[in-house]
PDB file of C-alpha atoms in Angstrom:
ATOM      1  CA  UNK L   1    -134.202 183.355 204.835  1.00 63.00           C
ATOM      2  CA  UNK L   2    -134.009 187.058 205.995  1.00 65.00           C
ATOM      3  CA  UNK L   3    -137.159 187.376 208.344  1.00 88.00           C
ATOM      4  CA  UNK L   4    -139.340 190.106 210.503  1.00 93.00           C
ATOM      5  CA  UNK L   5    -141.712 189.335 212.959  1.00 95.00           C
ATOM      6  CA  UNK L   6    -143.639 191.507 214.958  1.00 96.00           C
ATOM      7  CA  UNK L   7    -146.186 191.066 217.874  1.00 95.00           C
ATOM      8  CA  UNK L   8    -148.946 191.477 219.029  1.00 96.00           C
ATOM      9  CA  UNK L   9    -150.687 190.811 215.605  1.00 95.00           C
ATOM     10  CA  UNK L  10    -152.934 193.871 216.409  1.00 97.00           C
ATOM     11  CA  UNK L  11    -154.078 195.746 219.674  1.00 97.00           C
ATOM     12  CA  UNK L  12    -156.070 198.014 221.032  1.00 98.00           C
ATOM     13  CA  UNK L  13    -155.552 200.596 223.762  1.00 97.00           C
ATOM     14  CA  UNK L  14    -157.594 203.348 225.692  1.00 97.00           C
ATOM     15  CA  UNK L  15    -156.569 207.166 224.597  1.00 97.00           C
ATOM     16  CA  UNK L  16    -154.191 208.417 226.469  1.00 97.00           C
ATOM     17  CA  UNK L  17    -152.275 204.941 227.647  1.00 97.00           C
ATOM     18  CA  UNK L  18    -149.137 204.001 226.524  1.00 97.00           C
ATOM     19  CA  UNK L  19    -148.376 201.135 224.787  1.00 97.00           C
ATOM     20  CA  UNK L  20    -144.972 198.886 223.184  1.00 98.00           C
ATOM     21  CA  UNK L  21    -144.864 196.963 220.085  1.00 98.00           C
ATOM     22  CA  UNK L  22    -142.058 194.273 219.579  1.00 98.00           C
ATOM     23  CA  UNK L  23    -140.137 192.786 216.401  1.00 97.00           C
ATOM     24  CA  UNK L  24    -137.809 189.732 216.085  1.00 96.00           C
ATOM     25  CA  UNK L  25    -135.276 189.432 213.653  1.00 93.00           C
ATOM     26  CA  UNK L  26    -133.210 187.270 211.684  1.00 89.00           C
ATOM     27  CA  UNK L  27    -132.007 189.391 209.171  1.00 78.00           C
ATOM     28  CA  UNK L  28    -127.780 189.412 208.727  1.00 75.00           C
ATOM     29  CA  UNK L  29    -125.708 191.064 208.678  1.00 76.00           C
ATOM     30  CA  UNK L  30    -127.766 193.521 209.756  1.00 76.00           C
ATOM     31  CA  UNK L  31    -127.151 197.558 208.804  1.00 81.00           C
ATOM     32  CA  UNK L  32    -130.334 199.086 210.234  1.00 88.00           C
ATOM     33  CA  UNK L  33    -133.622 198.793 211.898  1.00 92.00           C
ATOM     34  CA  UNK L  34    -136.463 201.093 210.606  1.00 94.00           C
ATOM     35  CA  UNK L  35    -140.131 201.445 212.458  1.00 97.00           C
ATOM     36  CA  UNK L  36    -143.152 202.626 209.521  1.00 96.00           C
ATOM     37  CA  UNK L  37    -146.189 204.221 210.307  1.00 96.00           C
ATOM     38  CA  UNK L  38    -148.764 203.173 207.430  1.00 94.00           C
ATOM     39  CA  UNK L  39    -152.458 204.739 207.955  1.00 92.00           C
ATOM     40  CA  UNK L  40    -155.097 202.275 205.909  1.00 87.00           C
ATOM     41  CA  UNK L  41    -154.771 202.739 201.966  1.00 83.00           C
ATOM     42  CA  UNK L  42    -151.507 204.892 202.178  1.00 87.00           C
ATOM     43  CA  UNK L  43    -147.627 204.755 202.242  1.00 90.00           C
ATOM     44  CA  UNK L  44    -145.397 203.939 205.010  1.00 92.00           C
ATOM     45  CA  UNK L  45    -144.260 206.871 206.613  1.00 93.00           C
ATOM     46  CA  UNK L  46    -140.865 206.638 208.292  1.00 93.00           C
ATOM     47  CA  UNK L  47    -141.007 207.387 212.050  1.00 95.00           C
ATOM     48  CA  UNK L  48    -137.514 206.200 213.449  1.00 94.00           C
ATOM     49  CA  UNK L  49    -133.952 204.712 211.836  1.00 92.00           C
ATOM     50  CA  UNK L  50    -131.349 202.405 214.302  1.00 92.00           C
ATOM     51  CA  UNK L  51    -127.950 201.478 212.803  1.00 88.00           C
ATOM     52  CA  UNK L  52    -126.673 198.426 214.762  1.00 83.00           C
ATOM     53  CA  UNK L  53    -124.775 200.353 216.750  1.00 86.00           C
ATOM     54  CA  UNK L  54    -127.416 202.597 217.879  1.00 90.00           C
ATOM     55  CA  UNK L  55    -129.411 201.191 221.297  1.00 93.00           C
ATOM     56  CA  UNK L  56    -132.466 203.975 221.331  1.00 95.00           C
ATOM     57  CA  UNK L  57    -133.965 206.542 218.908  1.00 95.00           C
ATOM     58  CA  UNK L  58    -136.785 208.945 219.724  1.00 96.00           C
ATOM     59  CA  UNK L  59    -139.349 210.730 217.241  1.00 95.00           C
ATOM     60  CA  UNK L  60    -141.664 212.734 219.351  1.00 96.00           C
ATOM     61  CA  UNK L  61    -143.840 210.470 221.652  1.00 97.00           C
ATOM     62  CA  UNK L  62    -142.547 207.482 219.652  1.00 97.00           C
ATOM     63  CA  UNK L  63    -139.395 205.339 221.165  1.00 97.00           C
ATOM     64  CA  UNK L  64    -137.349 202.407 219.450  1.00 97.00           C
ATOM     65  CA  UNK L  65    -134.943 200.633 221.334  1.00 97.00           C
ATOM     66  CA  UNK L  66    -132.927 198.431 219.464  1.00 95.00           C
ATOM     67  CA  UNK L  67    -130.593 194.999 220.955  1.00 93.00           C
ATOM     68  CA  UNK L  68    -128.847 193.843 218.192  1.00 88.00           C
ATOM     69  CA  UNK L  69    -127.532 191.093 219.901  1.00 89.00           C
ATOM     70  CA  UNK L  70    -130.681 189.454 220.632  1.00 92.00           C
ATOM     71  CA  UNK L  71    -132.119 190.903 217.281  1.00 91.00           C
ATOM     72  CA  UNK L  72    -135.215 192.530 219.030  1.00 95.00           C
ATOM     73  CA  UNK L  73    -136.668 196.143 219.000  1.00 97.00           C
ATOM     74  CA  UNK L  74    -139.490 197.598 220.363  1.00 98.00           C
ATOM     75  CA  UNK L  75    -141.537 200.459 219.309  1.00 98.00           C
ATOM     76  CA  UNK L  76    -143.235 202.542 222.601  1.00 98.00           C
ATOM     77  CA  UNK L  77    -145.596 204.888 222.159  1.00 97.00           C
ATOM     78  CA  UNK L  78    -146.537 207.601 224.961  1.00 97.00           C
ATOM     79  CA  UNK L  79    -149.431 209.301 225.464  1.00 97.00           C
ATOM     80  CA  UNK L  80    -151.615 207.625 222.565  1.00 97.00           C
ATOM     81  CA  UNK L  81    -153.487 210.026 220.896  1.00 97.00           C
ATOM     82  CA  UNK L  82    -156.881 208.645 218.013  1.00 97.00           C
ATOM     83  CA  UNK L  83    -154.185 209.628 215.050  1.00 96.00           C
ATOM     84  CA  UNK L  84    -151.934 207.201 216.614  1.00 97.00           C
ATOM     85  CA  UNK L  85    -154.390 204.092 214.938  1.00 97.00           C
ATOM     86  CA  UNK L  86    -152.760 202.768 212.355  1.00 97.00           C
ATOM     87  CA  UNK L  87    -150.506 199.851 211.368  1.00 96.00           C
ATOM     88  CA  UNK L  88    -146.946 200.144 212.800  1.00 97.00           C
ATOM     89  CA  UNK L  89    -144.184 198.022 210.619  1.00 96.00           C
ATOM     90  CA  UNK L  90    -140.554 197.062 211.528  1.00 96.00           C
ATOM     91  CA  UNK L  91    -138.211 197.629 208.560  1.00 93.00           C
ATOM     92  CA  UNK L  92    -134.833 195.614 208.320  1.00 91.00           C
ATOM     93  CA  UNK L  93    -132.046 196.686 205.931  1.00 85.00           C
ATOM     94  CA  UNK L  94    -129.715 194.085 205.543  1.00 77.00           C
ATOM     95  CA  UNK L  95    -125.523 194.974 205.408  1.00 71.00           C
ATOM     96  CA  UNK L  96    -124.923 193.861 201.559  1.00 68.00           C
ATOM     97  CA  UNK L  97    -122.762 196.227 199.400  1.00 63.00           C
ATOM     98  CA  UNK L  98    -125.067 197.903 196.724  1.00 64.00           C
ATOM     99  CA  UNK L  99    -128.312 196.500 198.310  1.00 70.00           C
ATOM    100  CA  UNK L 100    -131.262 199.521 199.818  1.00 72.00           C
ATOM    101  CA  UNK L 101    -133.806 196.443 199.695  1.00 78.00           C
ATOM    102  CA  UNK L 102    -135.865 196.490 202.946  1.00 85.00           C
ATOM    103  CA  UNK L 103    -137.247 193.813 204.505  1.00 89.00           C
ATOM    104  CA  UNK L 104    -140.983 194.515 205.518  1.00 92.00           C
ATOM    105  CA  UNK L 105    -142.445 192.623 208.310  1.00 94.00           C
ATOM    106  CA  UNK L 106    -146.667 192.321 208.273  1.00 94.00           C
ATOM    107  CA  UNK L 107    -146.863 194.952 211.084  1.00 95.00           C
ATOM    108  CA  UNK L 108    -149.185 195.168 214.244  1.00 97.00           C
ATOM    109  CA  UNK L 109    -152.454 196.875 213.809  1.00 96.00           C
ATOM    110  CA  UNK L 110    -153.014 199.536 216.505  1.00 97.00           C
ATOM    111  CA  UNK L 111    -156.119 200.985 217.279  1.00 97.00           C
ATOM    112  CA  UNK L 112    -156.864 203.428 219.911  1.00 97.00           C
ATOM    113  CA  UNK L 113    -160.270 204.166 221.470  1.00 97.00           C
ATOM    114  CA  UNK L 114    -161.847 207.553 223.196  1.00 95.00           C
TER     115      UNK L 114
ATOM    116  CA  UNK A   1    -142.953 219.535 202.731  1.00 75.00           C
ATOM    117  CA  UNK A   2    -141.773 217.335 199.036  1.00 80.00           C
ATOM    118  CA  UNK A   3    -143.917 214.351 198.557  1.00 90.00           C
ATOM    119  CA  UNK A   4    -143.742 211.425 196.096  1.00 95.00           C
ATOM    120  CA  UNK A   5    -147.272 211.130 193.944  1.00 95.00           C
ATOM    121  CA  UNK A   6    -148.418 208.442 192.052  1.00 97.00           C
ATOM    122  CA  UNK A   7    -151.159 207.998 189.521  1.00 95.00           C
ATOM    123  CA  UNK A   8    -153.659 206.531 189.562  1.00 96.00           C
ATOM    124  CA  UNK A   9    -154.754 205.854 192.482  1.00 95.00           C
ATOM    125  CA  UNK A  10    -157.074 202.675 191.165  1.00 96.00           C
ATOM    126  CA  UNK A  11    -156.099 200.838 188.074  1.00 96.00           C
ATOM    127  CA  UNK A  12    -158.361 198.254 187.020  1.00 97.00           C
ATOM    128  CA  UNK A  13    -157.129 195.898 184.111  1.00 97.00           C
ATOM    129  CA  UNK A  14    -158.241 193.132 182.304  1.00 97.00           C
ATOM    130  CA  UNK A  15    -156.109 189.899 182.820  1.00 97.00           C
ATOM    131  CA  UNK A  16    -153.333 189.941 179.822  1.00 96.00           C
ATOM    132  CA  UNK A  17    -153.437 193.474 179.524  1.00 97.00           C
ATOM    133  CA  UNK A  18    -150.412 196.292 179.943  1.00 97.00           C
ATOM    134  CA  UNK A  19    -150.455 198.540 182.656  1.00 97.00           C
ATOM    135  CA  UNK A  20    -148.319 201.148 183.541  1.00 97.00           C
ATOM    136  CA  UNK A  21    -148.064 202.848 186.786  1.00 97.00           C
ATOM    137  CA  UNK A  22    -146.732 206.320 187.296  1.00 97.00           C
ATOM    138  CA  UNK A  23    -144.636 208.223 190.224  1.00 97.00           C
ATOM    139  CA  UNK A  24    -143.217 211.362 190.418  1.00 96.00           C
ATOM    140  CA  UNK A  25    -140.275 211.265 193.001  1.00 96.00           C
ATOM    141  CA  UNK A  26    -139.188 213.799 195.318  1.00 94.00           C
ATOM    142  CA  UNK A  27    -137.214 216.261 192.929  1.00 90.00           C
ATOM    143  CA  UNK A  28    -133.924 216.166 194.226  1.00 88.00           C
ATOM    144  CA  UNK A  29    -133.722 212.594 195.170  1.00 91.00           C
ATOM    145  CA  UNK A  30    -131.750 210.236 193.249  1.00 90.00           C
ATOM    146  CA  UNK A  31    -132.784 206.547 194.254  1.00 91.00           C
ATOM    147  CA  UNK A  32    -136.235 205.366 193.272  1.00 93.00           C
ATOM    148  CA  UNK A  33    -138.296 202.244 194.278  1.00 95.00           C
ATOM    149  CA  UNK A  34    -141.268 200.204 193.932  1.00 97.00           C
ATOM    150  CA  UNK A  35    -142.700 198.204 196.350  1.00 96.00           C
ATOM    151  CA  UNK A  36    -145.764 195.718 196.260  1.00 96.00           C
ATOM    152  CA  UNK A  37    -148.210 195.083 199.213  1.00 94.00           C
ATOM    153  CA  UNK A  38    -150.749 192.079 198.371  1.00 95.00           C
ATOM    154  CA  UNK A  39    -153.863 193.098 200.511  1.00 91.00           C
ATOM    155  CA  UNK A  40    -153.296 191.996 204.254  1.00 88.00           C
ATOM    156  CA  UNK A  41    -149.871 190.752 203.240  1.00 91.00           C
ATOM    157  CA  UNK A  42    -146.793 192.526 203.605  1.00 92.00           C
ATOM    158  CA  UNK A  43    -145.067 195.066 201.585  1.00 93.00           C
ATOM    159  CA  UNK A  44    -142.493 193.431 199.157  1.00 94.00           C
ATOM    160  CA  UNK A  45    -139.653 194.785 197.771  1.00 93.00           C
ATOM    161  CA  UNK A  46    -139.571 194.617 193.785  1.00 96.00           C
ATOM    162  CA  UNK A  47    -136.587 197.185 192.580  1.00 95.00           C
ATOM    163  CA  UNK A  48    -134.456 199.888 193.040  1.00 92.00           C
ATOM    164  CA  UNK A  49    -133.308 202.635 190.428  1.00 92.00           C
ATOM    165  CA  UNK A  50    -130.252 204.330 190.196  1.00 90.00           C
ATOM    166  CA  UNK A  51    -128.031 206.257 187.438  1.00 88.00           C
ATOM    167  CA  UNK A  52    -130.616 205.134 185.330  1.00 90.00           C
ATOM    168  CA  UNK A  53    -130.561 201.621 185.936  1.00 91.00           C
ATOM    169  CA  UNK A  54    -131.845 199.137 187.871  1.00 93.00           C
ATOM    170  CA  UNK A  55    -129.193 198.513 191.173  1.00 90.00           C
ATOM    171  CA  UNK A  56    -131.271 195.838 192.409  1.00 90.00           C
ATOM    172  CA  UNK A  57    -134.167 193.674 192.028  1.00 92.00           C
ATOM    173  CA  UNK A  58    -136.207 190.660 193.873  1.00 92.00           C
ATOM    174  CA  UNK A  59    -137.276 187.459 192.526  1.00 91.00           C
ATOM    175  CA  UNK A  60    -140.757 189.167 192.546  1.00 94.00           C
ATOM    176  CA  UNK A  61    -139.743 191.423 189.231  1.00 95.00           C
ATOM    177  CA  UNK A  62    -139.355 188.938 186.710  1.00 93.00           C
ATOM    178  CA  UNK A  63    -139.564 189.868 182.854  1.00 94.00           C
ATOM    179  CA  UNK A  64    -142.898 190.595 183.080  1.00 95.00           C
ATOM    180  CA  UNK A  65    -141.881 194.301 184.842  1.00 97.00           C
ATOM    181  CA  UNK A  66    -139.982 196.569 183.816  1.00 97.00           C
ATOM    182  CA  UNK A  67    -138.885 200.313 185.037  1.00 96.00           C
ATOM    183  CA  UNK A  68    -138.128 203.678 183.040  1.00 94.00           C
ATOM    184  CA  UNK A  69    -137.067 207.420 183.916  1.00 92.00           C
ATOM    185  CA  UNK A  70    -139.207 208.782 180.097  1.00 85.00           C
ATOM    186  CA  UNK A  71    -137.920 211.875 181.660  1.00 86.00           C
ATOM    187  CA  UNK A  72    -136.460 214.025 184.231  1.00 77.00           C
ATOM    188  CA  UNK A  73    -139.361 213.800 186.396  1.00 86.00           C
ATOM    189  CA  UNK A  74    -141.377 210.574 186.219  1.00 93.00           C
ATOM    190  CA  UNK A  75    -140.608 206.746 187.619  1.00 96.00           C
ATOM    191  CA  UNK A  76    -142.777 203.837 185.847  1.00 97.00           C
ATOM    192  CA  UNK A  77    -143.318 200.682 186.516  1.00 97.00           C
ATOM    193  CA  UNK A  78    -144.652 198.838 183.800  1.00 97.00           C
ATOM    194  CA  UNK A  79    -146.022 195.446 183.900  1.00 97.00           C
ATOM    195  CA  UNK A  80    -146.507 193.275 180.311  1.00 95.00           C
ATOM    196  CA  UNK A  81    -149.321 190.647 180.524  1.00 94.00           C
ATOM    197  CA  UNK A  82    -151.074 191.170 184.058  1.00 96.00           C
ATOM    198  CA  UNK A  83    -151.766 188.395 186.061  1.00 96.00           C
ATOM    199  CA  UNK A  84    -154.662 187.440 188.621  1.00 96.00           C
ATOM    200  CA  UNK A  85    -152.008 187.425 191.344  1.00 95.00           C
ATOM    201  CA  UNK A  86    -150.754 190.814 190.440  1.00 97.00           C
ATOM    202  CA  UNK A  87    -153.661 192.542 192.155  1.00 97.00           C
ATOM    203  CA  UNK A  88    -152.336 194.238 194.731  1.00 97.00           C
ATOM    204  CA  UNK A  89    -151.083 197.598 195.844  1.00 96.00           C
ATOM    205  CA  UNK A  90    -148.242 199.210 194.663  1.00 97.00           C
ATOM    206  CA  UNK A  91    -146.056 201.940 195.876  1.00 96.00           C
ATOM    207  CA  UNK A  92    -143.087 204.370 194.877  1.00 97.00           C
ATOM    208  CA  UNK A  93    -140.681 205.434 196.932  1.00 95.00           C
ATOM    209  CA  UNK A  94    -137.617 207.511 196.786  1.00 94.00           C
ATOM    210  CA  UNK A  95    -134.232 208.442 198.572  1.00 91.00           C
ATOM    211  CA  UNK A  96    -131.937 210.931 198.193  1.00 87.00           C
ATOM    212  CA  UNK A  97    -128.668 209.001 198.521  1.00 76.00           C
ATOM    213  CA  UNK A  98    -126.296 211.434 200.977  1.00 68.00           C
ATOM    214  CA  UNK A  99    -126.396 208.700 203.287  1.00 64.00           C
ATOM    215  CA  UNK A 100    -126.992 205.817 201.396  1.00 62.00           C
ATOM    216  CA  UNK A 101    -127.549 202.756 203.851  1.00 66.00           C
ATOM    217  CA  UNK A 102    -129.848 205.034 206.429  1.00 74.00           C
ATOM    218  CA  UNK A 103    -131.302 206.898 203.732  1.00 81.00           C
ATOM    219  CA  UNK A 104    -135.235 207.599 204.415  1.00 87.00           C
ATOM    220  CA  UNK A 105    -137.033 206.031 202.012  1.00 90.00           C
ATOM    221  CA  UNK A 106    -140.818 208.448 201.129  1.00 93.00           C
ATOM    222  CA  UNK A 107    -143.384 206.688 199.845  1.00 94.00           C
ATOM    223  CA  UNK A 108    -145.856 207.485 198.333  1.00 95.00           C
ATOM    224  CA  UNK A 109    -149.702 207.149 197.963  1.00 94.00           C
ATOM    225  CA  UNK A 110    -149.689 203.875 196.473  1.00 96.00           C
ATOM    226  CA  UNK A 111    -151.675 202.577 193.426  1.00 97.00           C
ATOM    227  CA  UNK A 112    -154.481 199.533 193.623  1.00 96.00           C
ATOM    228  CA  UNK A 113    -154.066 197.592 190.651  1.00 97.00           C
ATOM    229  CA  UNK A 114    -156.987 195.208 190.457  1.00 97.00           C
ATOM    230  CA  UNK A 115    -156.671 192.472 187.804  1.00 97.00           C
ATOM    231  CA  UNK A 116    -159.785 191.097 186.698  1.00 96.00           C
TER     232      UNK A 116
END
């Protein structure tokens, strides 16, 4: 079964630090990797997109590197700023002709403190 | 910037009861979604629209669910005879297919369909 995991499970950094969230994959074939922003009570918004042949993607002071061979990428995030809190979810799109489903995994809570 | 709005925000319902939830895609996009996120779950894919028809669906949308384009505009999901375990939130999302496979999918808002 296509899976996403992601770790830590939630965290919590000073303003200002930086700080690097991981997800583990088993989805395959794989197309591309997706990192989501989703405040509390609202949509995912898209912050970065890796096809499997991309190793790095940048969006502002967010970073996603991408290994497809081990299936891991990481999210880092520079310079956290208090809008930064929020959950951050990896995104898998399997390689299926005709298929846009994503796979969601359950995302790591991130909260940043003054 | 184009956003994707749904409506309501809160839909309450009584178990057995219709529902229909309403989106209103990004006007030039041509893929729609709907997703489900069961409160401190993950979000689930249910289906994907195209051409006016459904291109792909999960196990999750069973005949209970079913999607329309009334018009040129809006994206429903409607759901028959609501369940307990239906409670959850639900969003809309859409694409606009020039790159299909890395296509940025917006979502929107989200509806919170409590079944009671």
């Amino acid at each position: 079964k296509n899976q996403v995991e992601q770790s830590p499970q939630s965290l919590i950094i000073l303003e200002g630090k930086n700080c690097t969230l991981q997800c583990n994959y088993t989805v395959s074939p794989f197309s591309n990797l997706r990192w989501y922003k989703q405040d509390t009570g609202r949509g995912p918004v898209s912050l970065t997109i890796m096809t499997f042949s991309e190793n790095t993607k940048s969006n502002g002071r967010y970073t996603a590197t991408l290994d497809a061979d081990t299936k891991q990428s990481s999210l880092h995030i520079t310079a956290s700023q208090l809008s930064d809190s929020a959950s951050y979810i990896c995104v898998v799109s399997p390689s299926r002709a005709g298929s846009y489903q994503l796979t969601f995994g359950k995302g790591t809570k991130l909260s940043v403190i003054p | 910037e184009p956003e994707v709005t749904q409506t309501p925000s809160h839909q309450v319902t009584q178990m057995g009861q219709e529902v229909i939830l309403r989106c209103v895609p990004i006007s030039n996009h041509l893929y729609f979604y709907w997703y489900r996120q069961i409160l401190g779950q993950k979000v689930e894919f249910l289906v994907s629209f195209y051409n006016n028809e459904i291109s792909e669906k999960s196990e999750i949308f069973d005949d209970q669910f079913s999607v329309e384009r009334p018009d040129g505009s809006n994206f429903t999901l409607k759901i028959r005879s609501t369940k307990l375990e239906d409670s959850a939130m639900y969003f809309c999302a859409s694409s606009n297919g020039t790159a299909i496979v890395t296509d940025t999918q917006y979502f929107g808002p989200g509806t919170r369909l409590t079944v009671l």
